[in-house]
mmCIF file of C-alpha atoms and ligand atoms in Angstrom:
data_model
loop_
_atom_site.group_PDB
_atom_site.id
_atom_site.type_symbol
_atom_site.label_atom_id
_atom_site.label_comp_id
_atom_site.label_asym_id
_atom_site.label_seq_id
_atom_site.Cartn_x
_atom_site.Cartn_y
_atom_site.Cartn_z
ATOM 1 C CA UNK A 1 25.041 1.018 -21.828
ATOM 2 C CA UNK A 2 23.137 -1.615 -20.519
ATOM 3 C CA UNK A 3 22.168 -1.751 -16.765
ATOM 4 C CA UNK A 4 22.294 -4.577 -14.957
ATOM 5 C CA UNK A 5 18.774 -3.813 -12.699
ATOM 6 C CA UNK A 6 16.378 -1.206 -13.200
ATOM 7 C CA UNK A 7 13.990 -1.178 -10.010
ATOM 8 C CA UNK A 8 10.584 0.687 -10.541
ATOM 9 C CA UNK A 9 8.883 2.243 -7.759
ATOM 10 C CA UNK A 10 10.522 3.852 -4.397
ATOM 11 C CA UNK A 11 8.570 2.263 -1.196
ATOM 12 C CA UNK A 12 10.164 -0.273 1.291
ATOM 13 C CA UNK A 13 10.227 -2.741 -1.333
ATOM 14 C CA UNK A 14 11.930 -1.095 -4.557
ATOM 15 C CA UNK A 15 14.142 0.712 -1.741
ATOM 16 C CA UNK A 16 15.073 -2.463 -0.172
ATOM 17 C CA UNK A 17 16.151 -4.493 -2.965
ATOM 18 C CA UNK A 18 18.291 -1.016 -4.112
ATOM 19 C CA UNK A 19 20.105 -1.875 -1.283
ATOM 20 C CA UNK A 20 20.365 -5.431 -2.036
ATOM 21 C CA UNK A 21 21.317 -4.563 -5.256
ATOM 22 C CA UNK A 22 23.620 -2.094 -4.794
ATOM 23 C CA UNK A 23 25.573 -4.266 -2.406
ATOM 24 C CA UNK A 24 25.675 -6.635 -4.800
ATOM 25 C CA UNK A 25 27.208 -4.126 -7.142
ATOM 26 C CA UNK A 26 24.801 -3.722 -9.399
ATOM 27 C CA UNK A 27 24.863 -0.349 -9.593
ATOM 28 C CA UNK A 28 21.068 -0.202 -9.313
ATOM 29 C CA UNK A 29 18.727 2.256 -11.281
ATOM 30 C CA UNK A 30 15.076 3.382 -9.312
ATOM 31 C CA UNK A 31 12.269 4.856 -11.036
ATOM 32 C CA UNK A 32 11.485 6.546 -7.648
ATOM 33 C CA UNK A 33 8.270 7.943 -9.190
ATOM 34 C CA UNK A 34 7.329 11.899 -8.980
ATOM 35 C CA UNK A 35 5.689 10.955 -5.947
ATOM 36 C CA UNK A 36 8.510 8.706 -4.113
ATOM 37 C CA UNK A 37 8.128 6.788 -1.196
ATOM 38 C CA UNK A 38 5.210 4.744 -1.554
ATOM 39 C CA UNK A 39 2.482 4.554 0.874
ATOM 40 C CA UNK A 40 4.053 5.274 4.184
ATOM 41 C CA UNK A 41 4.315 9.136 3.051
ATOM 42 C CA UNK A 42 1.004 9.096 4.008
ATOM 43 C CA UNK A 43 1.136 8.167 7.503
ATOM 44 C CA UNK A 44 2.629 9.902 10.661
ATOM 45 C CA UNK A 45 3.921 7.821 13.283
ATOM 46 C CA UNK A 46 5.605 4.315 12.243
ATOM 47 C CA UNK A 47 5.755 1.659 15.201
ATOM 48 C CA UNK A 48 5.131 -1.531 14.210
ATOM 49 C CA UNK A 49 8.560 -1.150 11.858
ATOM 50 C CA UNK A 50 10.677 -4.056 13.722
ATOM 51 C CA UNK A 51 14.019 -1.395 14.713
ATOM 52 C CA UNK A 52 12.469 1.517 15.667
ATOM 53 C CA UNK A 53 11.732 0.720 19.880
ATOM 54 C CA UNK A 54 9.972 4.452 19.811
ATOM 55 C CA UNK A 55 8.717 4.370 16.349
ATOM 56 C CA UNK A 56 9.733 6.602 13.710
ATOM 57 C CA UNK A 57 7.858 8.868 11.202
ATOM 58 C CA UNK A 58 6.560 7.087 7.781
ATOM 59 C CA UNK A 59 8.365 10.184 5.648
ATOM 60 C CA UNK A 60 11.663 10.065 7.455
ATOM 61 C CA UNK A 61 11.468 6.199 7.503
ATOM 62 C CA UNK A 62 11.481 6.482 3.943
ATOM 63 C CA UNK A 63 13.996 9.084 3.974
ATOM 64 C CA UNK A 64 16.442 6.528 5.674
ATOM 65 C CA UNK A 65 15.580 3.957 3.236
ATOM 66 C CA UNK A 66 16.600 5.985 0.365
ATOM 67 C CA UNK A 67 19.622 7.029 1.980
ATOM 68 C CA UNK A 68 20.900 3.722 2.703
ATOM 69 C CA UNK A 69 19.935 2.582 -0.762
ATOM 70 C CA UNK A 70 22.427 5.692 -2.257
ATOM 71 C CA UNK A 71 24.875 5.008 0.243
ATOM 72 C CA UNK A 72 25.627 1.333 -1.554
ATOM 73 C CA UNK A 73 25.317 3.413 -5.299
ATOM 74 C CA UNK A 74 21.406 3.158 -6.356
ATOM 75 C CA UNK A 75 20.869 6.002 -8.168
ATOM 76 C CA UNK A 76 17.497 7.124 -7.820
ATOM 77 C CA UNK A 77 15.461 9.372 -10.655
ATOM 78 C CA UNK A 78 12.530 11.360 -9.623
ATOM 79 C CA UNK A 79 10.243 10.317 -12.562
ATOM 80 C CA UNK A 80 7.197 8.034 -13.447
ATOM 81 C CA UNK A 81 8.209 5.042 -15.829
ATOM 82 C CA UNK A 82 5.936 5.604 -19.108
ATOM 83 C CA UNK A 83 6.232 2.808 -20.888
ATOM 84 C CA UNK A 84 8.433 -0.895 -20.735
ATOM 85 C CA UNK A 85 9.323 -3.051 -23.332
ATOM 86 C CA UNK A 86 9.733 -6.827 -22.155
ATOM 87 C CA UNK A 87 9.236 -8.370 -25.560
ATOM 88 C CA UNK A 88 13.084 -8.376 -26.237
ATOM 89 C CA UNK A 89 16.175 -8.559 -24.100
ATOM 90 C CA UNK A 90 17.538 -6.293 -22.612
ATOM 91 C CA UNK A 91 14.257 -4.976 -21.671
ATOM 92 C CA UNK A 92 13.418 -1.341 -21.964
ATOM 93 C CA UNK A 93 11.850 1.389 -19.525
ATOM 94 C CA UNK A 94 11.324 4.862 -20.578
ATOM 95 C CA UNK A 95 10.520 7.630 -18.313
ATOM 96 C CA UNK A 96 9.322 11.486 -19.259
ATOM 97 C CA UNK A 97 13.405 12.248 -20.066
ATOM 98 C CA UNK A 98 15.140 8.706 -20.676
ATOM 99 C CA UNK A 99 14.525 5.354 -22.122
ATOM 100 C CA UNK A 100 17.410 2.750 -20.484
ATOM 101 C CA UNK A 101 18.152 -0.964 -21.384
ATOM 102 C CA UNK A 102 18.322 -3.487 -18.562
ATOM 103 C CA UNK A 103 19.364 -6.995 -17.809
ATOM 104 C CA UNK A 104 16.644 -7.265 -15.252
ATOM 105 C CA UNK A 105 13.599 -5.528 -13.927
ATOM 106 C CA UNK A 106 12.076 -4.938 -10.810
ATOM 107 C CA UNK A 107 8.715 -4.226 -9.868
ATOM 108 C CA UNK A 108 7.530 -2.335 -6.861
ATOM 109 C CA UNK A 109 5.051 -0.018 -7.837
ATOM 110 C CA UNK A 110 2.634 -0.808 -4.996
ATOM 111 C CA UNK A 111 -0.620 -0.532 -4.299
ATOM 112 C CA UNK A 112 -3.137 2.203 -3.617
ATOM 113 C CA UNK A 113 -5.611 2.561 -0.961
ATOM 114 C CA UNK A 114 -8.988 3.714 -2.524
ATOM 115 C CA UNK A 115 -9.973 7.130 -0.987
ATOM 116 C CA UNK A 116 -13.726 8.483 -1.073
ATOM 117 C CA UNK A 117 -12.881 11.696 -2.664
ATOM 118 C CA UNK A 118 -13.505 13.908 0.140
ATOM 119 C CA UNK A 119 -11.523 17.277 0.332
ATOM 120 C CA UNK A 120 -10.198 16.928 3.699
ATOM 121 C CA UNK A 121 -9.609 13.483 3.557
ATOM 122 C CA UNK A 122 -5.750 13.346 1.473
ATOM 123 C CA UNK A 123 -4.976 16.640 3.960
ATOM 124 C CA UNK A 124 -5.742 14.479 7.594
ATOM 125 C CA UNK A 125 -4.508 11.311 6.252
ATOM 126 C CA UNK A 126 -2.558 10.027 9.562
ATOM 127 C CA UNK A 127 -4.198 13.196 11.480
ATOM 128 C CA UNK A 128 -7.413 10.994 12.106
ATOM 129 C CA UNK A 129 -8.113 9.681 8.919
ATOM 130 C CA UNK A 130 -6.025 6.009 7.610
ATOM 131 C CA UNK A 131 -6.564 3.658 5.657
ATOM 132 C CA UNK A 132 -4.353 0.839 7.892
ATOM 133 C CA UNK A 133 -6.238 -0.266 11.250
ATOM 134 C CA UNK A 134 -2.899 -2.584 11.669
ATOM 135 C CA UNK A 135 -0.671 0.266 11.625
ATOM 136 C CA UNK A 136 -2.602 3.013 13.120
ATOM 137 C CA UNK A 137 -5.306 1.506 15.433
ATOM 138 C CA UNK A 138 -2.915 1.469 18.459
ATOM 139 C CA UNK A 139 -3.075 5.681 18.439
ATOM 140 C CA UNK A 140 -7.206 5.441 19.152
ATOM 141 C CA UNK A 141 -6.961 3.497 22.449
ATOM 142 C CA UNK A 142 -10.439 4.926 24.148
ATOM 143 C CA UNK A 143 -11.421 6.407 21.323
ATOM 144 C CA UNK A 144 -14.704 6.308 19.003
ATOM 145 C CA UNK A 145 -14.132 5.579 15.809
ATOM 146 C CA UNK A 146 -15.706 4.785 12.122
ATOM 147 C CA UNK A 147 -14.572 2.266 9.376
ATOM 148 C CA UNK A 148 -16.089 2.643 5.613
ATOM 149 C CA UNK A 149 -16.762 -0.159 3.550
ATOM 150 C CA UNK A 150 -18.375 -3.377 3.956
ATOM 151 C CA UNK A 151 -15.696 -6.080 2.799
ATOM 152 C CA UNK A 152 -13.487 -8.736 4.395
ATOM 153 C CA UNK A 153 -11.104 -5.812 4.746
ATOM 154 C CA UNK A 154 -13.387 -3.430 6.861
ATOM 155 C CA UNK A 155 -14.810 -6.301 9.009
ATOM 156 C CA UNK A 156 -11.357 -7.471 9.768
ATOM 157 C CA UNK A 157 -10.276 -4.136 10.840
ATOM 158 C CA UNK A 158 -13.732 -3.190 12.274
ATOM 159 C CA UNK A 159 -13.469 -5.978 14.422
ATOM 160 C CA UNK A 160 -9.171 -5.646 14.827
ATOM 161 C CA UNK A 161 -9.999 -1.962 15.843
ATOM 162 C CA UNK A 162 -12.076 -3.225 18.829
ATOM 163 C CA UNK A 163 -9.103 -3.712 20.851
ATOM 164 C CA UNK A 164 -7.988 -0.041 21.175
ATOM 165 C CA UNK A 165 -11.469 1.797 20.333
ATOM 166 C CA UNK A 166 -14.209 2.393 22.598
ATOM 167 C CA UNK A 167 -16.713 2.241 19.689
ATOM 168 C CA UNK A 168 -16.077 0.873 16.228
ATOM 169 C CA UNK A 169 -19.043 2.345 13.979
ATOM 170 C CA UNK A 170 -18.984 0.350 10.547
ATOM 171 C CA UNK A 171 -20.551 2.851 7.702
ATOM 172 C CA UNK A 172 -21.428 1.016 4.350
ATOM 173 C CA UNK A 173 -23.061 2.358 1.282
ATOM 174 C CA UNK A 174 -25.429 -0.820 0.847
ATOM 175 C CA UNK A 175 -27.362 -2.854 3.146
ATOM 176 C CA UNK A 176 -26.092 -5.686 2.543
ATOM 177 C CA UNK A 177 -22.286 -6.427 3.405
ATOM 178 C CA UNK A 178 -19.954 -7.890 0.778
ATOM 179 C CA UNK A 179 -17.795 -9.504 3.369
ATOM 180 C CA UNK A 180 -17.927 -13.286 3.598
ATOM 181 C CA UNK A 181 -20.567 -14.483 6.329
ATOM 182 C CA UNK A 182 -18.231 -15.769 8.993
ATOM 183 C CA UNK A 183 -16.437 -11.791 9.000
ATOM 184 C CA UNK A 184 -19.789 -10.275 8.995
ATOM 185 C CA UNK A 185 -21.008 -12.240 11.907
ATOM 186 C CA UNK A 186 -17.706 -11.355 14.137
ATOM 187 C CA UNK A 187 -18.332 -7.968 13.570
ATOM 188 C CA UNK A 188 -22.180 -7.959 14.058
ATOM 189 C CA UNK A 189 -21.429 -10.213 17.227
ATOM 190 C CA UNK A 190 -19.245 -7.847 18.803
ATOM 191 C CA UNK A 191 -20.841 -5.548 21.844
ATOM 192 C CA UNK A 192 -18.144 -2.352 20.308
ATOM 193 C CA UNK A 193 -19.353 -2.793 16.535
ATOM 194 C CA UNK A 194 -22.328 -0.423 15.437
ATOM 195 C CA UNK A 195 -23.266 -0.521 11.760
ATOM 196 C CA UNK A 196 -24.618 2.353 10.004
ATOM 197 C CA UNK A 197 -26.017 0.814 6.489
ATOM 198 C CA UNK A 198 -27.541 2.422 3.594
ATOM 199 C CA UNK A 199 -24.900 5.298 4.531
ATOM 200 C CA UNK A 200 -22.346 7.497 3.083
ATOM 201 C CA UNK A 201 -19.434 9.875 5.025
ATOM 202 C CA UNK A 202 -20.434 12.765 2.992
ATOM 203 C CA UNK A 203 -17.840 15.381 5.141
ATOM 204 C CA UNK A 204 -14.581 15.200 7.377
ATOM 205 C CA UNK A 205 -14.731 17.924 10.321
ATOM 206 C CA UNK A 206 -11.510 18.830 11.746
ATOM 207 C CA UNK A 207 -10.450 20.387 14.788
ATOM 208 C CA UNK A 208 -6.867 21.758 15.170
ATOM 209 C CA UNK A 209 -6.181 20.149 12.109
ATOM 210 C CA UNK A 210 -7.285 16.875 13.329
ATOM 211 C CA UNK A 211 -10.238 14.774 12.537
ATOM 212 C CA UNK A 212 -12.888 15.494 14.992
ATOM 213 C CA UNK A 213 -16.175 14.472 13.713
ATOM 214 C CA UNK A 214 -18.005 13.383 10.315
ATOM 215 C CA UNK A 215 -21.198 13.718 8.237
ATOM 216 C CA UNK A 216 -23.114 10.806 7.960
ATOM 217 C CA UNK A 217 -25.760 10.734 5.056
ATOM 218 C CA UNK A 218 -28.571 7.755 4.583
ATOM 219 C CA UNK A 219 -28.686 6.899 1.441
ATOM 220 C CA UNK A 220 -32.276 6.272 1.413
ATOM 221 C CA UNK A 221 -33.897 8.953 3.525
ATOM 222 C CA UNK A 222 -31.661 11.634 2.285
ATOM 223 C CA UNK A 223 -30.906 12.552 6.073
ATOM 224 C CA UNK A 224 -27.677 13.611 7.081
ATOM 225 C CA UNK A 225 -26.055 13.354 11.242
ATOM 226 C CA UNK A 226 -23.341 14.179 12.583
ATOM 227 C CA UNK A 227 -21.085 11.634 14.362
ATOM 228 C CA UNK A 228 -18.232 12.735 17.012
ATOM 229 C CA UNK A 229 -15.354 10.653 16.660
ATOM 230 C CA UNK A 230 -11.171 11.139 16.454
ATOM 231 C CA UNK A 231 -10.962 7.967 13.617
ATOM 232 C CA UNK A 232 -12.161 7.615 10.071
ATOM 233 C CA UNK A 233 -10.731 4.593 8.521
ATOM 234 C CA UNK A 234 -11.032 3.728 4.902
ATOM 235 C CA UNK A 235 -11.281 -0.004 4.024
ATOM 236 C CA UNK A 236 -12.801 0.223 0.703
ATOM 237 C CA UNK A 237 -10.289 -1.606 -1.249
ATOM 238 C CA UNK A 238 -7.049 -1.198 -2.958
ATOM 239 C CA UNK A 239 -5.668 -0.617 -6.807
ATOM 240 C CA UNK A 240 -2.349 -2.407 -7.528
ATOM 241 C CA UNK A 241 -0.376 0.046 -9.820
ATOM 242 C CA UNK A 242 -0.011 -2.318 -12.491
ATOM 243 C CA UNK A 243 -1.689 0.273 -15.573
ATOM 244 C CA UNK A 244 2.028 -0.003 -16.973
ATOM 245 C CA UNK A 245 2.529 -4.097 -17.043
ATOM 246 C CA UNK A 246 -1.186 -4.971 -18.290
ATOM 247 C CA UNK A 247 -0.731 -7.778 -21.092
ATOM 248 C CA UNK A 248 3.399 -7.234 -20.432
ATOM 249 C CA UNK A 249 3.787 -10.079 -17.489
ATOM 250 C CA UNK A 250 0.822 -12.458 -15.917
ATOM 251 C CA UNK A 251 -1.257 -10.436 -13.624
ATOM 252 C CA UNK A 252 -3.948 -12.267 -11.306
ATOM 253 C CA UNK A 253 -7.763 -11.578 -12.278
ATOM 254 C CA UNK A 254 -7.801 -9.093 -9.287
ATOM 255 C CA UNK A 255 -4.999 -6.847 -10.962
ATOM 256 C CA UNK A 256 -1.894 -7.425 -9.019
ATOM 257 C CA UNK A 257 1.374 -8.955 -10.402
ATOM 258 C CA UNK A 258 1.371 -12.753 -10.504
ATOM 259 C CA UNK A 259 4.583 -14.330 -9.087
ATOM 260 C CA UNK A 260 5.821 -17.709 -8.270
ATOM 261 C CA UNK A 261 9.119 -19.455 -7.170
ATOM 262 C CA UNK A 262 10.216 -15.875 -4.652
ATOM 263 C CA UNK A 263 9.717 -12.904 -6.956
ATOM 264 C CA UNK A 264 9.849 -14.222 -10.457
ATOM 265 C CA UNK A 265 7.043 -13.283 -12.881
ATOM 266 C CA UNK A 266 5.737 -14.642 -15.818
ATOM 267 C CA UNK A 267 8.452 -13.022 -17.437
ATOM 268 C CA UNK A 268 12.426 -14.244 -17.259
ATOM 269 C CA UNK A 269 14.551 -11.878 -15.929
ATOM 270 C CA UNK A 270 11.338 -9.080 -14.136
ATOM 271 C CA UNK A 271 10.680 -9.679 -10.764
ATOM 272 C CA UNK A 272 8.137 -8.419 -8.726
ATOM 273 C CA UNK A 273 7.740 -7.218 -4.495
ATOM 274 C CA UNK A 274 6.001 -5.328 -2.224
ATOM 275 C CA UNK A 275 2.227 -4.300 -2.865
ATOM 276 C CA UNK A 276 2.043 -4.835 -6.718
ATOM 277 C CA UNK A 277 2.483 -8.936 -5.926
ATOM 278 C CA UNK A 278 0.723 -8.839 -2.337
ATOM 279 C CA UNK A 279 -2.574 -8.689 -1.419
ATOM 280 C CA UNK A 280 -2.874 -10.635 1.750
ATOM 281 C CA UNK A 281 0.072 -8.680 3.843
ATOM 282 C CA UNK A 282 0.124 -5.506 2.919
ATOM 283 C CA UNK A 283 2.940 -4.378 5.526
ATOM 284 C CA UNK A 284 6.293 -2.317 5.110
ATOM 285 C CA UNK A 285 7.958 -5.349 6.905
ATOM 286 C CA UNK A 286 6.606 -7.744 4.699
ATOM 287 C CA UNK A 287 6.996 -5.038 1.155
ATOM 288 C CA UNK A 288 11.029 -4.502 2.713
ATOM 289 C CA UNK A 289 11.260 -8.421 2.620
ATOM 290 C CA UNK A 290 10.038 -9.171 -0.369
ATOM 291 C CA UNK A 291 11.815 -6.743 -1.787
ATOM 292 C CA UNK A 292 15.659 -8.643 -0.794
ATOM 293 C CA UNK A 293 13.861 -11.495 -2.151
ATOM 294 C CA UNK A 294 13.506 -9.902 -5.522
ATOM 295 C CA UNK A 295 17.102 -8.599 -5.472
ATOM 296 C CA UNK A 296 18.608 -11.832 -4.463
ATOM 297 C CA UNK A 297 16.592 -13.160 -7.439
ATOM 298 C CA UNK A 298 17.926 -10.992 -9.868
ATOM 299 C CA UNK A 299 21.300 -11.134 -8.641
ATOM 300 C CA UNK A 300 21.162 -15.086 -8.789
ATOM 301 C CA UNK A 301 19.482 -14.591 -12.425
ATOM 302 C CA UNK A 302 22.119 -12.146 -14.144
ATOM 303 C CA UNK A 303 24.666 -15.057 -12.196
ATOM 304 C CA UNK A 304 23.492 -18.101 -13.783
ATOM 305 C CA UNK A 305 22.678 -16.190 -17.168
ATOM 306 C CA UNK A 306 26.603 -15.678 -17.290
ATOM 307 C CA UNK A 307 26.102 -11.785 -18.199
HETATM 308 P P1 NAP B 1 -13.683 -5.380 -1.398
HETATM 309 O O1 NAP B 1 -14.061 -6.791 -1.135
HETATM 310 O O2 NAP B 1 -13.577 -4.904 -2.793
HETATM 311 O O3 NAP B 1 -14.745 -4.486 -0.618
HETATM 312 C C1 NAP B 1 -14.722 -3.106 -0.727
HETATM 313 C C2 NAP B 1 -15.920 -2.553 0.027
HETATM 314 O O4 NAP B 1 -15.854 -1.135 -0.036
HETATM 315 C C3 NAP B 1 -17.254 -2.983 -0.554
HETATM 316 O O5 NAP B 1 -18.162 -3.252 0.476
HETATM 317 C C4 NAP B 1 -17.683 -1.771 -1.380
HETATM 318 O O6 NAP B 1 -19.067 -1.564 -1.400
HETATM 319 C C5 NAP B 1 -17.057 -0.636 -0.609
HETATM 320 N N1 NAP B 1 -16.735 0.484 -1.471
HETATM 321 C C6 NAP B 1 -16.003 0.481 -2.624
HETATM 322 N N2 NAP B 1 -15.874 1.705 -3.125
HETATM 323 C C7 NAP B 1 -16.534 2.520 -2.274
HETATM 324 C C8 NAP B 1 -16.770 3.915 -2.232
HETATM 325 N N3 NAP B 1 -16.280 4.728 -3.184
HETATM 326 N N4 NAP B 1 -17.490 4.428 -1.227
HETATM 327 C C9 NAP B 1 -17.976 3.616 -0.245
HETATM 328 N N5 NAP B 1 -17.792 2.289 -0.215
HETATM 329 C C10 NAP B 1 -17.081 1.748 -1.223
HETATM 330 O O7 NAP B 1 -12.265 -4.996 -0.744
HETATM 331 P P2 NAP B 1 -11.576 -5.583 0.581
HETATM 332 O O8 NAP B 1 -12.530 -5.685 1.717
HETATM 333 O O9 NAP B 1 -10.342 -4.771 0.772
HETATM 334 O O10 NAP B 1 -11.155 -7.044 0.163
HETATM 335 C C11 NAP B 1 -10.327 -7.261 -0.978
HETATM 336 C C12 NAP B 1 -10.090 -8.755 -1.161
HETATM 337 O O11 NAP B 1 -9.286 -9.259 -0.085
HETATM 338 C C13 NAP B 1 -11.390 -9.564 -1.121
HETATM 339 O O12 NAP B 1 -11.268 -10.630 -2.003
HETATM 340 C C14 NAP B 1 -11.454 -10.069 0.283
HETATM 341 O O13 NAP B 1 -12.208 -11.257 0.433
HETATM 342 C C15 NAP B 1 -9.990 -10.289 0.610
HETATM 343 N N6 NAP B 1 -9.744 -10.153 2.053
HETATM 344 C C16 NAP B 1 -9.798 -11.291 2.797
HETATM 345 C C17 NAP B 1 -9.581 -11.220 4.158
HETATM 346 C C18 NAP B 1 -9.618 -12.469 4.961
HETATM 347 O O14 NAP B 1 -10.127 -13.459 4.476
HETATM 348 N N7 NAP B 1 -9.085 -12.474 6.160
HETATM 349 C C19 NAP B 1 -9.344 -9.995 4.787
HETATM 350 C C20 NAP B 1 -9.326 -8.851 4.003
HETATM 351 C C21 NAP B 1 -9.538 -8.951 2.633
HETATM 352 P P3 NAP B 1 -20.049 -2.540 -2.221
HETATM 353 O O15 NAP B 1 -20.124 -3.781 -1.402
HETATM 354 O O16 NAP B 1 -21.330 -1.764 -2.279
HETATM 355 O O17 NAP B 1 -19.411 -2.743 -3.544
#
C-alpha cells in the first residue's frame, strides 16, 4: 500500500497539517516521534496561543492537537523515523518497526533549544528556567531575572524581558558579545540590563521545586557567586532536527530545511513546516500555520499529479 502523506514529527506543525490532511482524506500517517509533541512539552502555561482567553497548558495543548488530528483519521505512531529514501517515488520512511511508501512527505521535525547541560535545568524547564522570553516573560513581571548567551537571540530577549523584569542580568561565557552591534548597544543602553561577562551558570538552585537562585562562575578568576533570581533563560541557540534529511533535500548553511514557493523543498512532492524551515519565528502560531500550508501543498500536489 502506498500512502498518500506521511507527516514526520508531532508538534503544532506536523499536528496541524494531520488535520489538514486528514480532512482532506488523506488518511494521514505521523511519525509522532518517541518523544511526541514537540517543544511545547516543555513549557507550563500557554497564553499567547490565539483561542485560549485564559491560556492553556503546553502538554494538554498538544494533547488537543493530537486529538483533533485522530478525530479526522491521522493515525499517529509513537516512533522516531530512521531513515528516508527520496531518491525514487514513492518515497520511503522507515521507523524502528516499519518502512512505508508515500506519495508525499512532510517535514516537521522542529527545532531544539540548546540547553547547558545542567542537572536541574531539563527538571525546572517552565518552573523558572525557559528557553522562550516571548512565551514566558509575561510570568516574571517584578521579577529578577538572568539570560545566557551573548547572540542576537539573548540581546533581543534580554532587552524584550525588560518589560516584565525588574532586572535582566545578561551572563555570557566570553567578553565579547557575538550579537550584531546595534542589539548589543540596546541592551548595554538599557538602565534594567546588567552583564556578567567572562561567566558561566555553573548550578540551578531550586526552592519548592522552582528556580530560586543560580551559581555564577568567572571564567577567568575562577570565582563563583551566587545570584537570587526566579528566571534563568537560555538563549544560546537552536539545532534544527534535520540529522535525517542531510544531503536528502536543500538545507540552508545554518542547518534548517530550505523551502520556497509555501512549503515545497528542494525535493517534488516533501514539504517542509514549523521549526525545521523557520528560524526567524519560532512560535506555535506561526509552526500550526505553516503547517496547513504544507498540507494544502501536498494536497494540491497529489491533485495536479493525477494520483
Ligand atoms: P548564536 O548567534 O549562535 O549565539 C549563541 C550564543 O550563545 C553565543 O554568544 C555563544 O557564545 C553562546 N553559547 C553557545 N553555546 C553555549 C554554551 N554551551 N554555554 C554558554 N553559552 C553558549 O544564536 P542566536 O543568538 O540564537 O542567533 C541565531 C541566528 O539568528 C543568528 O544568525 C542571529 O543573528 C539571528 N537572530 C537575529 C535576530 C534579529 O536580527 N532580530 C534575533 C535573533 C537571532 P559564543 O559567542 O562564545 O560562541
Amino acid at each position: 500500500m502506498v500512502r498518500e502523506v506521511v507527516i514526520i514529527g508531532s508538534g503544532p506543525a506536523g499536528y496541524t497539517a494531520a488535520v489538514y490532511t486528514g480532512r482532506a482524506q488523506l488518511a494521514p500517517l505521523v511519525f509522532a516521534g518517541s518523544l511526541s509533541g514537540g517543544q511545547l512539552m516543555l513549557t507550563t502555561d500557554v497564553e499567547n496561543y490565539p483561542g485560549f482567553p485564559e491560556g492553556i497548558m503546553g502538554p494538554e495543548l498538544m494533547e488537543n492537537f493530537r486529538n483533533q488530528a485522530e478525530r479526522f483519521g491521522a493515525e499517529v505512531v509513537y516512533e522516531d523515523v530512521v531513515e528516508v529514501d527520496f531518491s525514487s517515488h514513492p518515497y520511503r520512511v522507515k521507523s524502528a518497526s516499519q518502512e512505508v511508501e508515500t506519495k508525499t512527505v512532510i517535514i516537521s521535525t522542529g527545532a531544539s533549544a540548546k540547553l547547558l547541560g545542567l542537572e536541574a535545568e531539563s527538571r525546572l524547564m517552565g518552573h523558572g528556567v525557559s528557553t522562550c522570553a516571548t512565551c514566558d516573560g509575561f510570568f516574571f513581571r517584578g521579577q529578577e531575572i538572568a539570560i545566557v548567551g551573548g547572540g542576537d537571540s539573548a540581546m533581543e530577549e534580554a532587552t524584550f524581558l525588560t518589560r516584565f523584569a525588574d532586572k535582566v542580568t545578561v551572563i555570557h561565557r566570553r567578553d565579547a558579545l557575538r550579537a550584531s552591534k546595534i542589539m548589543q548597544q540596546k541592551a548595554i543602553d538599557h538602565p534594567k540590563i546588567e552583564f556578567m561577562l567572562d561567566s558561566a551558570v555553573t548550578e540551578i538552585f531550586e526552592q519548592d521545586s522552582k528556580v530560586c537562585g543560580i551559581e555564577v562562575e568567572n571564567l577567568k578568576s575562577g570565582e563563583k557567586v551566587r545570584v537570587d533570581l526566579t528566571g534563568l533563560f537560555v538563549a544560546i541557540g537552536h539545532t534544527p532536527n534535520t540529522q535525517l534529511f542531510d544531503g536528502k533535500v536543500e538545507l540552508h548553511d545554518n542547518g534548517y530545511i530550505r523551502c520556497t514557493d509555501g512549503s515545497r523543498t528542494s525535493v517534488d512532492g516533501v514539504f517542509a513546516c514549523g521549526d525545521v524551515q523557520d528560524f526567524t519565528y519560532r512560535q506555535a502560531i506561526t509552526a500550526a500555520g505553516s503547517g496547513c500550508m504544507a498540507a494544502i501543498d501536498a494536497e494540491r500536489w497529489i491533485e495536479h499529479q493525477g494520483n
